[in-house]
Short mmCIF file of C-alpha atoms in Angstrom, two decimals:
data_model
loop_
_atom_site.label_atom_id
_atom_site.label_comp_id
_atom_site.label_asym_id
_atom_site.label_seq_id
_atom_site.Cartn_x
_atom_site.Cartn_y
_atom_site.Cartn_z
CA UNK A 160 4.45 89.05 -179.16
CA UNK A 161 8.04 90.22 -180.68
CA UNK A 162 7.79 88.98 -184.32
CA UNK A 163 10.85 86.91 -185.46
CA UNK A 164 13.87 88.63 -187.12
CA UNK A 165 13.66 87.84 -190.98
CA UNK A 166 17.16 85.80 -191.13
CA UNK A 167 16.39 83.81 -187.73
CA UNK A 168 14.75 80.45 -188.61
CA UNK A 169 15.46 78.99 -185.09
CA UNK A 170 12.46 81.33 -184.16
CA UNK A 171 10.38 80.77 -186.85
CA UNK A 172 10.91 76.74 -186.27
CA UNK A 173 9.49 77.99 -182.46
CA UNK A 174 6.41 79.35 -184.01
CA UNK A 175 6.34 76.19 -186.41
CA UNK A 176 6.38 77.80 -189.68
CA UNK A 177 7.94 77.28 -192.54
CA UNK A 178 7.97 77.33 -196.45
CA UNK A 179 7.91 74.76 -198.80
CA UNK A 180 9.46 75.99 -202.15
CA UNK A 181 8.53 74.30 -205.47
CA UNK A 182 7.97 75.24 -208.80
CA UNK A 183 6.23 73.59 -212.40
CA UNK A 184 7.48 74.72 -215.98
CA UNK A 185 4.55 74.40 -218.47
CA UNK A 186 3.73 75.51 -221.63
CA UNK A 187 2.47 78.91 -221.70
CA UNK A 188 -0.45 78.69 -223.87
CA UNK A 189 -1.30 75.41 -221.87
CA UNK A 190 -4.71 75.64 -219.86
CA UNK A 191 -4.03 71.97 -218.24
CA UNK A 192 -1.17 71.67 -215.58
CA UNK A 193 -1.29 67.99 -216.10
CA UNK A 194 0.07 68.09 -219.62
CA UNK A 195 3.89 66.71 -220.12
CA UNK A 196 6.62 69.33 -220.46
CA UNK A 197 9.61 69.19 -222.95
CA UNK A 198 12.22 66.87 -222.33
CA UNK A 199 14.87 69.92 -222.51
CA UNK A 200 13.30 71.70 -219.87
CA UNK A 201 15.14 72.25 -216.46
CA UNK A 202 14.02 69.98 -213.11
CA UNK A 203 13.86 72.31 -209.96
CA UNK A 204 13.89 70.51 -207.21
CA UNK A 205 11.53 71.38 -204.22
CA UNK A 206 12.93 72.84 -201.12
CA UNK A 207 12.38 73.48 -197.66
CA UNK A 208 12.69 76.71 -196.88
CA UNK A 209 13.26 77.76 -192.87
CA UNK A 210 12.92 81.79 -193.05
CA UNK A 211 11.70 84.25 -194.93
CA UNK A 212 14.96 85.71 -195.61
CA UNK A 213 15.63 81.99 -197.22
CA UNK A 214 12.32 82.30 -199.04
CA UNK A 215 12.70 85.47 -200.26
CA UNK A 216 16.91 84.44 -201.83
CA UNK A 217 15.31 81.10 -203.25
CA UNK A 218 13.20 82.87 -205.68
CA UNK A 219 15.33 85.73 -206.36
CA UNK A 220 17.98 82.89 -207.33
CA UNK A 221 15.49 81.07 -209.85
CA UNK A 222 14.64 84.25 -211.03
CA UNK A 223 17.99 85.13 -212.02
CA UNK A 224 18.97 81.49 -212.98
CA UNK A 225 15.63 81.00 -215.46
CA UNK A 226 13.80 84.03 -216.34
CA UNK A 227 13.75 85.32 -220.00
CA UNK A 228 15.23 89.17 -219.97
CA UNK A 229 12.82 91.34 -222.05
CA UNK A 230 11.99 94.75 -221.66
CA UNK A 231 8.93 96.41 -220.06
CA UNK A 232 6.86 99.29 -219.49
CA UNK A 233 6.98 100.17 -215.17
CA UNK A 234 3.41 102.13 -215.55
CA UNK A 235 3.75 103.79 -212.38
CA UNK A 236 7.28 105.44 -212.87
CA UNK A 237 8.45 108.77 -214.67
CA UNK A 238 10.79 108.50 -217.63
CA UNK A 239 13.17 107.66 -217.42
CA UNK A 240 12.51 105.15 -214.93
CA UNK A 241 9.67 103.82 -216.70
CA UNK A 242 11.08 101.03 -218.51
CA UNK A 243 12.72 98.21 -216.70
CA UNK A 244 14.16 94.46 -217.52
CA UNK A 245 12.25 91.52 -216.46
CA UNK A 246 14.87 89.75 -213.29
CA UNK A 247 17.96 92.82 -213.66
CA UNK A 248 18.47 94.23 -210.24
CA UNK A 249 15.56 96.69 -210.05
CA UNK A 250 13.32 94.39 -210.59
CA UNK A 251 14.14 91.56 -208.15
CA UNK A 252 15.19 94.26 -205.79
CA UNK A 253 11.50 95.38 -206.40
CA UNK A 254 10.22 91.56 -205.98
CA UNK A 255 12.46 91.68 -202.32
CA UNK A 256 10.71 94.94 -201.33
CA UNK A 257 7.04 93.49 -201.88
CA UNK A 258 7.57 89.37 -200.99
CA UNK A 259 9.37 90.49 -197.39
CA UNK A 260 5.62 92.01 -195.78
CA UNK A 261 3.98 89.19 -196.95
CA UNK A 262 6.25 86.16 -195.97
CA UNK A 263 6.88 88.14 -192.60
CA UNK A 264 3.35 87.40 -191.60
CA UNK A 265 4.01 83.75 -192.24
CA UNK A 266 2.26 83.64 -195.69
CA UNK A 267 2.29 81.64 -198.78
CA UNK A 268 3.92 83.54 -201.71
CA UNK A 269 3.45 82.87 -206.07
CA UNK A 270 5.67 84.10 -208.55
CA UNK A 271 5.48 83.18 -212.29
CA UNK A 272 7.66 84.28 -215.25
CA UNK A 273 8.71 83.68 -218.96
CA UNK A 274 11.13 80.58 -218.94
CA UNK A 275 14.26 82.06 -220.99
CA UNK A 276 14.62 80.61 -224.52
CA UNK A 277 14.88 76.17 -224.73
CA UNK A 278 15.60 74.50 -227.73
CA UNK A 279 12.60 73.50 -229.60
CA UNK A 280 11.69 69.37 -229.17
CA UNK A 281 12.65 67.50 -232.45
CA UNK A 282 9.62 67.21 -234.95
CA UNK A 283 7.78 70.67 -233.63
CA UNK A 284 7.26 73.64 -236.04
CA UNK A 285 8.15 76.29 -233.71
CA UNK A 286 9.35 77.56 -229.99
CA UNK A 287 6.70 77.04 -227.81
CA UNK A 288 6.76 79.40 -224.60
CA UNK A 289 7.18 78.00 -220.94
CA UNK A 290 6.09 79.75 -217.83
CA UNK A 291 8.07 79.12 -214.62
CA UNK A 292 5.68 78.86 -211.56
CA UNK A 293 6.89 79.47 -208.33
CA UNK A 294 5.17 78.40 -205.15
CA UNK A 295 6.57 79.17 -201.89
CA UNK A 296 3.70 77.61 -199.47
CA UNK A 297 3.53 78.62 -195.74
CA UNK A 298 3.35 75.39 -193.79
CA UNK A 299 2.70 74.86 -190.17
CA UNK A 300 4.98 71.80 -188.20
CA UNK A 301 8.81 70.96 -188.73
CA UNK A 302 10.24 71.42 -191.50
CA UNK A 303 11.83 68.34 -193.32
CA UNK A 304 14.47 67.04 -195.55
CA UNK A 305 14.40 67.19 -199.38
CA UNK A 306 15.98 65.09 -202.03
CA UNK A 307 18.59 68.30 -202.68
CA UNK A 308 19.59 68.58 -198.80
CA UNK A 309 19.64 65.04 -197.83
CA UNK A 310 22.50 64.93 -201.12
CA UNK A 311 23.93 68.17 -199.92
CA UNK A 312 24.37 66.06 -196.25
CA UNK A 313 25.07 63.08 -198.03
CA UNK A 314 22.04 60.83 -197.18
CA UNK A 315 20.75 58.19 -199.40
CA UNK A 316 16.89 59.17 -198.63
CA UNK A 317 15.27 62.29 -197.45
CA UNK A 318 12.56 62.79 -194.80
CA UNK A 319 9.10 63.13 -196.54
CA UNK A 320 7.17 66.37 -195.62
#
């Protein structure tokens, strides 16, 4: 069987696969995803996401968009290529390289990161960390309208998935 072309969702939407894209902001010292993030913290809205190539942009945008920069060691690479930045372009061009094989077979992809620097809440000693977790689920069926697209097409209510 000829496997679908990366950017082509029409033939991904013949095979009946998609992505749902979502992601959760919690405390980084937190053990319990249940527990109530800061008011000041961004809302990322879920999305439907029809190809891997749109997979693949929507967390290399959120990335970009909410990832703290920090230096790191790259253990596998000679100096001087040994020391990166968390989300500059080596390292989501890096992320692209290794999330393409696996969202090519048609499967589920997570990504998590430092949040970069909120305000602390009113009354609270210190900065507490925030992870961003990223979710991009493979899904068999159609794929349906979010809150964000049925805006974007001006609809008062989205499909549900």
């Amino acid at each position: 069987m000829d496997e679908p072309h990366l950017d082509d969702p029409d033939r991904w939407a013949m095979l009946g696969v998609h992505w749902h894209g979502s992601a959760e902001i919690r405390p980084e010292t937190s053990s319990d995803p249940a527990e109530e993030p800061a008011a000041n913290l961004p809302e990322i809205e879920p999305r439907c996401l029809r190809s891997p190539d749109e997979a693949i942009d929507w967390v290399d945008e959120l990335t970009r968009t909410y990832a703290h920069r920090y230096e790191v060691r790259i253990p596998y690479a000679d100096p001087p290529h040994n020391v990166g930045t968390v989300a500059d372009e080596a390292h989501l061009e890096r992320d692209r390289a290794a999330d393409a094989p696996v969202l090519q077979r048609g499967d589920s992809l997570r990504r998590d990161f430092v949040l970069a620097h909120t305000e602390p809440e009113p009354g609270l000693p210190r900065q507490l960390t925030y992870r961003v977790h990223l979710r991009v689920e493979a899904v068999l069926g159609p794929c349906r309208q979010t809150k964000h697209e049925a805006e974007e097409a001006g609809q008062r209510k989205p499909q549900s998935w």
